Coordinates of C-alpha atoms in Angstrom, one line a residue:
X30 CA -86.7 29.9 4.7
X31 CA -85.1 30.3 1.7
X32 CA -82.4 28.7 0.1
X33 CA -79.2 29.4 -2.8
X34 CA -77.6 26.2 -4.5
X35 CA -73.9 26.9 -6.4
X36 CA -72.2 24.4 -8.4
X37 CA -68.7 24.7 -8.4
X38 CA -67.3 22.7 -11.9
X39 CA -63.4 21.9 -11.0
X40 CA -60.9 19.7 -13.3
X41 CA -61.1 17.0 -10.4
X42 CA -64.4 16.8 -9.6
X43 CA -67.6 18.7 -9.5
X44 CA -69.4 20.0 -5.8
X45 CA -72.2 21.5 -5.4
X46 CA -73.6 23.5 -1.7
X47 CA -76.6 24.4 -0.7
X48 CA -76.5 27.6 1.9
X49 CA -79.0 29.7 3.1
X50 CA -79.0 33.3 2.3
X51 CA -76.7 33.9 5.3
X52 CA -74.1 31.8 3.5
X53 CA -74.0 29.0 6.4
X54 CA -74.0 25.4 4.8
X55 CA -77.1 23.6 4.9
X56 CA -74.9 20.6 3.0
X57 CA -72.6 19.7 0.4
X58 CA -71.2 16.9 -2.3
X59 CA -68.3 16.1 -4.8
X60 CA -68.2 13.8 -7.0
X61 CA -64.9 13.3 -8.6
X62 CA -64.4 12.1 -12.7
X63 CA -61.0 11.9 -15.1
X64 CA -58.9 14.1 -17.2
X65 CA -57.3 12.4 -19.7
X66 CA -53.8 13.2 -21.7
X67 CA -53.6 11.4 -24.8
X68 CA -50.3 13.3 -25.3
X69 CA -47.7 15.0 -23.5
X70 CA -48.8 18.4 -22.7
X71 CA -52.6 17.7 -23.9
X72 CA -55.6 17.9 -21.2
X73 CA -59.4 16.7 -21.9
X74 CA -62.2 15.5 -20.2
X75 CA -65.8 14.3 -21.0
X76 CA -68.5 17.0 -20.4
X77 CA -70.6 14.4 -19.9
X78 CA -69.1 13.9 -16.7
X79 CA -69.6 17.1 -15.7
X80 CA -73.4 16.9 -16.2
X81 CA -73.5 13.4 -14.3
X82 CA -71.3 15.2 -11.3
X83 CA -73.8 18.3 -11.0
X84 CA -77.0 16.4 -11.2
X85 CA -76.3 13.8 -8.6
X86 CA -74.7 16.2 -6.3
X87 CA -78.0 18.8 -7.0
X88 CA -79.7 15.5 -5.7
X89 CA -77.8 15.0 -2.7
X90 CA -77.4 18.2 -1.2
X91 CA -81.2 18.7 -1.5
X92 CA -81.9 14.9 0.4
X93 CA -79.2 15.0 2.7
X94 CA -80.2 18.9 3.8
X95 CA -84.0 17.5 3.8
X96 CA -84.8 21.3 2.1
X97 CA -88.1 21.7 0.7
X98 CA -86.9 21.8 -3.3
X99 CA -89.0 24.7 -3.4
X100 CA -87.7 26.9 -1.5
X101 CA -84.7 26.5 -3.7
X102 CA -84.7 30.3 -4.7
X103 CA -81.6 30.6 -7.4
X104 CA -78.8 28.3 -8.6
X105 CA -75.0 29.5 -9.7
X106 CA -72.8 27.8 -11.6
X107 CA -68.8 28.4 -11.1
X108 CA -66.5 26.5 -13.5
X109 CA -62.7 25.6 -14.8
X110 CA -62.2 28.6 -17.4
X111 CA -60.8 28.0 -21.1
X112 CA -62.4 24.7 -22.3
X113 CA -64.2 24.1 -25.6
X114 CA -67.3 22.0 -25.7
X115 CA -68.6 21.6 -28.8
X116 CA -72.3 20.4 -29.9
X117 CA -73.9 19.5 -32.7
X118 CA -77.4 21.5 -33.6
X119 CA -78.8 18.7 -31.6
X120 CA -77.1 19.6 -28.4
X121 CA -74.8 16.5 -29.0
X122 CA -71.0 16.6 -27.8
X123 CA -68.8 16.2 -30.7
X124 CA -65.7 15.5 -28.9
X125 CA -63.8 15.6 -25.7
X126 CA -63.5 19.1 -23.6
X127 CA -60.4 20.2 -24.2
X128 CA -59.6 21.7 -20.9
X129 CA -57.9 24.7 -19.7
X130 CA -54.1 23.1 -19.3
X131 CA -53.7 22.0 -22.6
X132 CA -50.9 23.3 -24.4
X133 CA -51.5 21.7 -28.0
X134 CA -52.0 24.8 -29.8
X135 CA -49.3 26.8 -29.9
X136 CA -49.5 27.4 -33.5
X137 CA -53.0 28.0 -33.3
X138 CA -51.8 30.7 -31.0
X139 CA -49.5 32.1 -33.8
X140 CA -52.1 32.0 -36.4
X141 CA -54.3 33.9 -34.0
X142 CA -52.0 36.3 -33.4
X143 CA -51.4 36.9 -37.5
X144 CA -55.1 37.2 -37.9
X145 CA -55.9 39.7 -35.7
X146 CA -52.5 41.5 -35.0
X147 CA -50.7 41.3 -31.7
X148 CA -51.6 45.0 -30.6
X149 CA -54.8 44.6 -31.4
X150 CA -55.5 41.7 -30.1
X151 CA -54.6 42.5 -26.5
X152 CA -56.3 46.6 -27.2
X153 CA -60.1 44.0 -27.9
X154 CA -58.9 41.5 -25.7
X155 CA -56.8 42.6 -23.1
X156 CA -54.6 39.4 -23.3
X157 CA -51.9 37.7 -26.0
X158 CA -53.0 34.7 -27.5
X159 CA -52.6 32.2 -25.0
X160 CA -52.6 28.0 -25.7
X161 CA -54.8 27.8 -22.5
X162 CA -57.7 30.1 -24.4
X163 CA -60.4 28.8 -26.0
X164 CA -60.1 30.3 -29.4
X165 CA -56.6 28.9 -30.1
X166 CA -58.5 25.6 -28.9
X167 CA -61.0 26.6 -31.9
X168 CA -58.6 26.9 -34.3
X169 CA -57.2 23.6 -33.6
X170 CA -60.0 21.7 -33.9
X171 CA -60.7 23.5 -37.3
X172 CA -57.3 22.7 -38.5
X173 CA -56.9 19.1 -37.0
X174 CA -60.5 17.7 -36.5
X175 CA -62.2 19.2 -40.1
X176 CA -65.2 17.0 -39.7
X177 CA -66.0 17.5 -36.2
X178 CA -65.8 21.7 -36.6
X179 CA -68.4 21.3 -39.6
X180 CA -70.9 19.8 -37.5
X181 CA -70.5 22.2 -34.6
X182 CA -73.4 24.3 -33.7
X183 CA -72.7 25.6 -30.5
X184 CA -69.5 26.8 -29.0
X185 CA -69.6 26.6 -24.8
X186 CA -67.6 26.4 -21.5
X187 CA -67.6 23.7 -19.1
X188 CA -69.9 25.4 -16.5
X189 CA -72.2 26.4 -19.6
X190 CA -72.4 23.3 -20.5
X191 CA -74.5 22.3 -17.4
X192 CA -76.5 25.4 -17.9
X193 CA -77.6 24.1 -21.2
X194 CA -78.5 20.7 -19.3
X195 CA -80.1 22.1 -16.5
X196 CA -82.1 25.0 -19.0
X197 CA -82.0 24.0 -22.5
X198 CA -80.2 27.5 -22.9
X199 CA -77.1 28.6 -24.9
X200 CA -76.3 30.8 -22.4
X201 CA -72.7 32.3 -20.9
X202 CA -71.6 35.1 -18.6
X203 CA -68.5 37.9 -19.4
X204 CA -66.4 36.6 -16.9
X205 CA -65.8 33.1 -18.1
X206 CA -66.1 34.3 -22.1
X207 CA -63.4 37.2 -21.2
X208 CA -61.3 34.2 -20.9
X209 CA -62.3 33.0 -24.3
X210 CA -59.9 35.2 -26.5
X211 CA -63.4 36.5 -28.5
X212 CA -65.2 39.3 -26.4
X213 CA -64.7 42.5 -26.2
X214 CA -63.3 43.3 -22.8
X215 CA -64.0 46.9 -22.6
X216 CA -67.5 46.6 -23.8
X217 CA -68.7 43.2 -22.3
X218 CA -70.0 41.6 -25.8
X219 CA -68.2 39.4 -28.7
X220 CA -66.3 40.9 -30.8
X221 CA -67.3 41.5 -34.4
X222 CA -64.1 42.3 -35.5
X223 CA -61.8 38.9 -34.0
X224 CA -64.8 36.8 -35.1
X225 CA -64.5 38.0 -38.8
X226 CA -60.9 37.8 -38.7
X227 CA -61.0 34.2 -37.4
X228 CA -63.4 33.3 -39.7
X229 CA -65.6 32.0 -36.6
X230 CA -69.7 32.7 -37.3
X231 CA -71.2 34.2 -33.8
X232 CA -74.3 32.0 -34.5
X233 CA -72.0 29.4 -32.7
X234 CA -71.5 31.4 -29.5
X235 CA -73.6 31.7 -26.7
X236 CA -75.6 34.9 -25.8
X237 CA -73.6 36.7 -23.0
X238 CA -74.8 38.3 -19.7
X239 CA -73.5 39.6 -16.5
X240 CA -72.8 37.5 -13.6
X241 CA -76.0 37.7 -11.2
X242 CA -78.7 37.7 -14.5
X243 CA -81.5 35.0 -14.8
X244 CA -79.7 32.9 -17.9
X245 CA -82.5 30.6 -17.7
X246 CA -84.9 28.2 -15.5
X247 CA -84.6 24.7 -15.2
X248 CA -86.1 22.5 -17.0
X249 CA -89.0 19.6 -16.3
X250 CA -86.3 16.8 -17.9
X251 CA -83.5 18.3 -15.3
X252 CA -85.5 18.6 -12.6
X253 CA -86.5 15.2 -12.6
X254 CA -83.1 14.4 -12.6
X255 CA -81.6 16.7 -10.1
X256 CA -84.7 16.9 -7.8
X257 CA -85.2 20.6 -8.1
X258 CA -88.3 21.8 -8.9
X259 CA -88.7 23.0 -12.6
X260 CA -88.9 26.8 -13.2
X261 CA -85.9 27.6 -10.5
X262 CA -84.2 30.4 -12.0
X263 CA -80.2 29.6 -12.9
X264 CA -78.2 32.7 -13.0
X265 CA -74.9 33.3 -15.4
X266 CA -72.5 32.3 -12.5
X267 CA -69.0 32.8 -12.8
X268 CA -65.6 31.9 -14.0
X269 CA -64.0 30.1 -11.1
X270 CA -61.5 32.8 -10.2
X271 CA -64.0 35.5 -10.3
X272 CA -66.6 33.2 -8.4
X273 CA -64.2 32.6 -5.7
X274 CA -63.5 36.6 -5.8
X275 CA -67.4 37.0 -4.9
X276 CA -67.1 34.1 -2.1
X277 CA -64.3 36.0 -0.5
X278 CA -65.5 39.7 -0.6
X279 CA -62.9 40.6 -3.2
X280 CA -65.5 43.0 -5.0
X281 CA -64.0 46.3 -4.3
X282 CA -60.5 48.2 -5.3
X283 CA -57.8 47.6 -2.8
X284 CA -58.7 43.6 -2.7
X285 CA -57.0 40.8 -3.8
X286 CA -56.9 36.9 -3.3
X287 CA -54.4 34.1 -3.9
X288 CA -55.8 31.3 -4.5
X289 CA -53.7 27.8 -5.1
X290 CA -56.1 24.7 -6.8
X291 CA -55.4 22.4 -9.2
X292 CA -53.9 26.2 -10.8
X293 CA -52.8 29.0 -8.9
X294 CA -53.8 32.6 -8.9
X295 CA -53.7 36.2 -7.7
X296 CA -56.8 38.5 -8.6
X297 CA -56.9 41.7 -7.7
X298 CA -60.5 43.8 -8.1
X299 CA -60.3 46.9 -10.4
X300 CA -63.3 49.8 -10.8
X301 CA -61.4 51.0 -14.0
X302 CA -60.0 48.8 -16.8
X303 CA -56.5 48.5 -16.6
X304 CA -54.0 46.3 -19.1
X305 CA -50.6 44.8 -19.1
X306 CA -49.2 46.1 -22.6
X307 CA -47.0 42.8 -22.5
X308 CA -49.7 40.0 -21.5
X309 CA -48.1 38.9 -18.7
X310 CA -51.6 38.9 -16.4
X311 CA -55.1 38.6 -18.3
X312 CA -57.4 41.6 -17.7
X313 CA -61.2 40.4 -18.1
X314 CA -64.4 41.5 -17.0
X315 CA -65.4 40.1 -13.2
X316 CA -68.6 39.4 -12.0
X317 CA -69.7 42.6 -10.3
X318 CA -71.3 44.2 -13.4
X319 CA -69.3 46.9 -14.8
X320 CA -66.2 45.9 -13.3
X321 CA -63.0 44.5 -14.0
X322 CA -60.2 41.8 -12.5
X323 CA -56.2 41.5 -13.6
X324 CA -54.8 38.2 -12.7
X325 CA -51.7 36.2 -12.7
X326 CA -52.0 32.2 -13.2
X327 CA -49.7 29.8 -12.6
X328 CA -50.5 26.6 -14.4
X329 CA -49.5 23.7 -11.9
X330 CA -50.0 25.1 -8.5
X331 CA -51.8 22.3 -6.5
X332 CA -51.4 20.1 -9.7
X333 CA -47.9 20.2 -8.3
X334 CA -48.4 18.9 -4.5
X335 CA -51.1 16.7 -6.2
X336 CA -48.5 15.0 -8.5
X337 CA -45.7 14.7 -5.5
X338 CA -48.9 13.1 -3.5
X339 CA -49.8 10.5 -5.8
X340 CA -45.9 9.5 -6.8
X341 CA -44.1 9.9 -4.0
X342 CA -46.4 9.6 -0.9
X343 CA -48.0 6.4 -0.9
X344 CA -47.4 5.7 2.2
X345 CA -48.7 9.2 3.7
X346 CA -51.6 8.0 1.7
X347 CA -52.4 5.0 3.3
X348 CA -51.6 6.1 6.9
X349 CA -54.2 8.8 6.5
X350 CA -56.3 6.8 5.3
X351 CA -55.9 4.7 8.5
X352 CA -56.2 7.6 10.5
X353 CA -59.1 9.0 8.6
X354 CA -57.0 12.3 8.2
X355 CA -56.8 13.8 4.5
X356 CA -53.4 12.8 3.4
X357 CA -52.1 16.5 2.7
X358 CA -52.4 17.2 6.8
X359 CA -49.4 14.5 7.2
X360 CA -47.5 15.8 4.2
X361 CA -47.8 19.6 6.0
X362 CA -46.3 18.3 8.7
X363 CA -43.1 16.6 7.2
X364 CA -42.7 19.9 5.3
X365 CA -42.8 21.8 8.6
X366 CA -40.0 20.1 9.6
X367 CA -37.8 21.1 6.7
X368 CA -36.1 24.1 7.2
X369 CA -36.7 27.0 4.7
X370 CA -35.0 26.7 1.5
X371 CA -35.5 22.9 1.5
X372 CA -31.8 22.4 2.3
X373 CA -31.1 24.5 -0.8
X374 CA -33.6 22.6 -3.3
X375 CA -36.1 24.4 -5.7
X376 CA -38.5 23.5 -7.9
X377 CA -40.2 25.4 -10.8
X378 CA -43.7 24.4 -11.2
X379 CA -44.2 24.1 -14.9
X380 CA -45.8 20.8 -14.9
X381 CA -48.3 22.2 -17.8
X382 CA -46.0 24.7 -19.4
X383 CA -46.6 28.3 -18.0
X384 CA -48.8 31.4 -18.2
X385 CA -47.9 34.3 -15.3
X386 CA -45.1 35.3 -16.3
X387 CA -43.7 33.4 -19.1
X388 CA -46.3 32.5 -21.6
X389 CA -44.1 29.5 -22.3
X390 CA -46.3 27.0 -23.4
X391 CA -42.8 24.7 -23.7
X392 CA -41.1 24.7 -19.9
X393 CA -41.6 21.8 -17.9
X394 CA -41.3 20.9 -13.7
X395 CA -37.4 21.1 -12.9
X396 CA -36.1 20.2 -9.2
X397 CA -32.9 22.4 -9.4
X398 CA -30.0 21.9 -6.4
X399 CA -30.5 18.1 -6.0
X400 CA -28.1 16.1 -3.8
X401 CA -27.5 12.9 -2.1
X402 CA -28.7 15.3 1.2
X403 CA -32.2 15.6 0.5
X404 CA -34.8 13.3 1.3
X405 CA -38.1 13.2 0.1
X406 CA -39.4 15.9 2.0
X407 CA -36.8 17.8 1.3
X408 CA -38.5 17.6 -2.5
X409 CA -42.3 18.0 -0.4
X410 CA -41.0 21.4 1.3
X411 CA -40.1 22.5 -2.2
X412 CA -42.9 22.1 -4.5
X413 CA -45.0 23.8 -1.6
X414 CA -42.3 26.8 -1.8
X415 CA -42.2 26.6 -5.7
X416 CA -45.0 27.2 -6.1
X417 CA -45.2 30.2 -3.5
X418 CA -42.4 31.5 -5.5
X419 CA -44.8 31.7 -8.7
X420 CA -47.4 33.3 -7.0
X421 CA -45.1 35.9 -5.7
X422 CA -44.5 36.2 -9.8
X423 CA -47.8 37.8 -10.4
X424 CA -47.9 39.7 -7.3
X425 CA -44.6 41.4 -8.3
X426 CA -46.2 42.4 -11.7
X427 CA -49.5 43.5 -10.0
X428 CA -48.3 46.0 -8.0
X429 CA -45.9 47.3 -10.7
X430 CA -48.5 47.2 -13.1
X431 CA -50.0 50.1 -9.8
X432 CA -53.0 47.7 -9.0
X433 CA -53.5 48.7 -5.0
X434 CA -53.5 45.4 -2.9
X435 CA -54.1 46.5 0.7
X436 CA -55.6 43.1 1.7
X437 CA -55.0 39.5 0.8
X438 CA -56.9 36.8 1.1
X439 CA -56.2 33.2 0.6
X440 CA -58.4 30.3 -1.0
X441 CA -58.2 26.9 -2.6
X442 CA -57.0 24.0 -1.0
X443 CA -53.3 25.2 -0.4
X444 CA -55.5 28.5 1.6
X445 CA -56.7 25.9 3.9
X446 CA -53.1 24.7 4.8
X447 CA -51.6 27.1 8.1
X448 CA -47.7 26.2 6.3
X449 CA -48.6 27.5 2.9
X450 CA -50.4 30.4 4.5
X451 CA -47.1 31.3 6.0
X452 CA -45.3 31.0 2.7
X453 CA -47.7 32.9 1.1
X454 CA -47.1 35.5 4.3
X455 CA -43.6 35.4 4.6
X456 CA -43.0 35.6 0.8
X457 CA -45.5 38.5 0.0
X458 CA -44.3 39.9 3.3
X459 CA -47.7 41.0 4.0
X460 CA -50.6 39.7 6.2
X461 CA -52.8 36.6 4.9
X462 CA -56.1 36.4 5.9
X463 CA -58.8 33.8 5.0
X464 CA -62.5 33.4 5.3
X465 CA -64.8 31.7 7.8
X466 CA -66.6 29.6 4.9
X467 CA -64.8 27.0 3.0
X468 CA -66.8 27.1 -0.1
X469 CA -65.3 29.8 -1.7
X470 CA -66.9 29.6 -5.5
X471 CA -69.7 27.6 -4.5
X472 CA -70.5 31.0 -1.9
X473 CA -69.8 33.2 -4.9
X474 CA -71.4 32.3 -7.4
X475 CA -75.3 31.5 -4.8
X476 CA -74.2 34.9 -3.5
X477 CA -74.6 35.7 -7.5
X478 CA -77.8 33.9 -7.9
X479 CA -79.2 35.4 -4.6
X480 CA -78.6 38.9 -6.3
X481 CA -80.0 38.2 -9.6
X482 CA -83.4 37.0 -7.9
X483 CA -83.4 40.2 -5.8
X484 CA -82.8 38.5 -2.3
X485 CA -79.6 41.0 -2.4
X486 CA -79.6 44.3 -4.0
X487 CA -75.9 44.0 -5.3
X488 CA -72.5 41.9 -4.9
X489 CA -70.7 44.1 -3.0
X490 CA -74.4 44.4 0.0
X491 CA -74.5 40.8 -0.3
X492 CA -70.3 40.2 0.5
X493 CA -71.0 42.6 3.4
X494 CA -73.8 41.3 4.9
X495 CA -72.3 37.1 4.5
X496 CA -68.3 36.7 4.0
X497 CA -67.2 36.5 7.3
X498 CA -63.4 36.3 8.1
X499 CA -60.8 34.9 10.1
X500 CA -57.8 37.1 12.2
X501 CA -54.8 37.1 9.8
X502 CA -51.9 35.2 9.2
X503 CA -49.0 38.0 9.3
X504 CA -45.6 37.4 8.3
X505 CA -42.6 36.4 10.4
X506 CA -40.3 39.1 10.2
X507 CA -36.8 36.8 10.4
X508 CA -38.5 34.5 7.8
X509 CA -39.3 37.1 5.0
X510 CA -35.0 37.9 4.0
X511 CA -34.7 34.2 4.1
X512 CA -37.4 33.5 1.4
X513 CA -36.4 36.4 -0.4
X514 CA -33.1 35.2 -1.2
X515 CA -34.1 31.9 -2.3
X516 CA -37.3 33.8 -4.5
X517 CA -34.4 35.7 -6.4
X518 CA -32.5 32.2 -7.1
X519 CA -35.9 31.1 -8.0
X520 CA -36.6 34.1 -10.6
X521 CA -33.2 33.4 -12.2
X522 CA -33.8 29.9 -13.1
X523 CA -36.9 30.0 -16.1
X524 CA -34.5 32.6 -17.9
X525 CA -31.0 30.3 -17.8
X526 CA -33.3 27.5 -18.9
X527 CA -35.5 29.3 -21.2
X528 CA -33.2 27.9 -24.4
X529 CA -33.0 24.2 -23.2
X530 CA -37.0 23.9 -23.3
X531 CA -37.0 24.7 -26.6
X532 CA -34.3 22.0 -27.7
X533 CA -36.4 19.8 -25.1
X534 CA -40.1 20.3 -26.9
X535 CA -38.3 20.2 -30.4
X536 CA -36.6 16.2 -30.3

């Protein structure tokens, strides 16, 4: 038999699945580590961590599955987009990840944007300058941190990062740099012309390759670690939107996902290039070679429900803990209970500012039509429609944008929920359907390595012959009117209170 391993790097914790090449689970582990926020609207965490997450869940999978390590044919790595790790020339970590959500660097942005130009920066990159992006997150440190961007050496992503551990390789993919404000969309390489303009030497970046290429092998050090035998090729992987676009068959025009983590997106596939002149959705390069993905992100998506969890439900925590049920089935069914509309509360999920569709790097969570009425699960009932409301943002751009969505497909941890899949249904007003496996980019990004060691002769054979799926979730006809009026109270809200973030950030 032979055997795929994928590591999916998240912002809560890291798991890693080993599957066979029919995509069916052999076993799995997570291992869970902090982020920290020194300040408001800042987000870090210790790549360190991240190594110590993948190597002891590489070990487990392989000892609880009992697989031979060497028939352990290829290894993918899918990880949170956007952060900067930086190394000194002896492979050191300088400093803390900044992560994906941090907002810090909004001047950076501005200075970017000066550099470069606006127009042309979006015509190289296919995206504004965005305080999530990892070059903004450059700038910073240059500006702020002098000493630490002297010594830096090497320039990486999170999931790169355990690449280099695992392979002693500098190594990165184009979907996860597209998302690093330096490549050259169109032509899948770093561009000469934003590096000059930044002042940024490209001795510092990584060498880039498509998604399902050999990157690397691991090393004897890593293998004794990880218990995988040394020499196992490690492919580029993926970006964890466009790894979890592989895991669900979303590799040809006319497909699309939502997906709601710790962020939330919708990705739709596209054969051609195709670019939102005002940066509402990022454009980068996906990882079926010579393709393309435009997608909408909402910053605090599960982030949201996680918050409202860990503040408000305490005591759904400890009863499922009691019950040995994961608390989030308990809190689905109070929501279910609430009729739609929450009793006429909203909430706007800007926990960590916003990206689809206000690049406002300044709003914040507001809970708008509170009244001595509501309970707390009235509040429950509303983040979980809030944030259905901002996905609906970027599927309203999508299609005006013309990128063809025939099917939709649901992922993350709010997929896995039947009530969010209905919200998602009833508010799209189309059907929902999800896949068999759970893994989502874990099955991606082995699918990936299983291509790039010639087990499968592309993405799109290899999604055929493994994504299996379930029937779908269609929309209730009397519920979609409902949610639409509430969506356009929704939509009105961010522009009324567009002014009074401003004041806010500024005291």
């Amino acid at each position: 038999m032979q055997y795929l391993i994928g590591i999916d790097l998240g912002t809560s914790g890291t798991k890693t699945v080993l599957f066979d090449t029919k995509g069916n689970v052999m076993a799995n582990a997570t291992i869970e580590y902090p982020m920290y926020q020194p300040q408001n609207g800042w987000a870090e965490q210790d790549p360190q961590d991240w190594w110590n997450a993948a190597a002891q869940t590489i070990r487990l999978v392989i000892e609880k599955s009992g697989v031979d390590a060497a028939d352990i044919k290829g290894i993918g790595i899918s990880g949170q987009m956007h952060g900067l790790v930086m190394l000194d020339e002896n492979g050191q970590v300088l400093r803390r990840s900044i992560i994906w959500c941090d907002q810090r660097t909004a001047k950076e942005c501005e200075e970017l944007t000066a550099r470069v130009g606006k127009e042309r920066l979006i015509e190289i990159t296919a995206n504004p300058a965005m305080t999530g992006f990892t070059a903004s997150k450059i700038l910073w440190v240059r500006n702020h941190e002098p000493e630490i961007y002297e010594k830096c050496a090497h320039i990486l992503l999170p999931k790169d990062y355990v690449r280099y551990m695992l392979t002693g390789e500098f190594a990165t993919e184009v979907s996860d740099a597209s998302g690093m404000q330096l490549l050259d969309i169109r032509n899948r390489c770093w561009s000469d012309e934003v590096l000059e303009k930044l002042e940024i030497d490209k001795k510092r970046l990584a060498k880039v390759y498509e998604s399902p290429e050999v990157t690397g092998t691991v090393t004897a050090q890593a293998a004794a670690l990880t218990g995988l035998c040394e020499g196992t090729p490690v492919v580029g992987g993926a970006g964890d939107n466009a790894a979890a676009a592989v895991g669900t068959g979303v590799v040809e025009d006319g497909k699309a996902f939502v997906t709601i983590g710790t962020s939330g997106v919708v990705f739709a596939h596209t054969d051609e290039m195709s670019i939102d002149p005002q940066g509402r959705v990022h454009t980068f390069c996906c990882a079926v070679p010579g393709c393309w993905h435009v997608m909408g992100v909402t910053q605090g998506a599960g982030l949201s429900l996680k918050w409202y969890r860990d503040n408000f439900c305490l005591e759904e925590k400890a009863t499922a803990a009691g019950m040995g049920k994961d608390p989030y089935f308990l809190m689905d069914q109070q929501a279910a209970r609430v009729p739609i509309g929450s009793n006429k509360l909203l909430y706007l999920p800007y926990l960590m500012g916003e990206r689809t569709p206000h690049l406002d790097p300044d709003c914040r969570g507001v809970f708008f039509g509170l009244s001595a009425i509501h309970t707390k699960y009235d509040m429950l009932r509303a983040v979980m429609e809030g944030v259905t409301f901002s996905q609906r943002d970027s599927v309203e751009i999508l299609r005006g944008m013309g990128v063809e969505i025939q099917e939709m497909l649901a992922c993350g941890g709010g997929g896995s929920s039947p009530l969010w899949r209905q919200m998602l249904a009833d508010t799209f007003a189309c059907d929902v359907k999800t896949v068999v496996s759970k893994e989502g980019p874990a099955l991606g990004v082995a699918i990936l390595a299983g291509v790039g060691v010639g087990i499968y002769d592309s993405v799109q054979q290899a999604c055929r012959e493994v994504i299996r799926y379930n029937d779908p979730q269609p929309p209730i006809a009397e519920n979609v009117p409902v949610y639409e009026k509430y969506y356009q109270v929704y939509r009105g809200l961010y522009p009324a209170l567009k002014e009074n973030y401003k004041q806010l950030a500024a005291l």
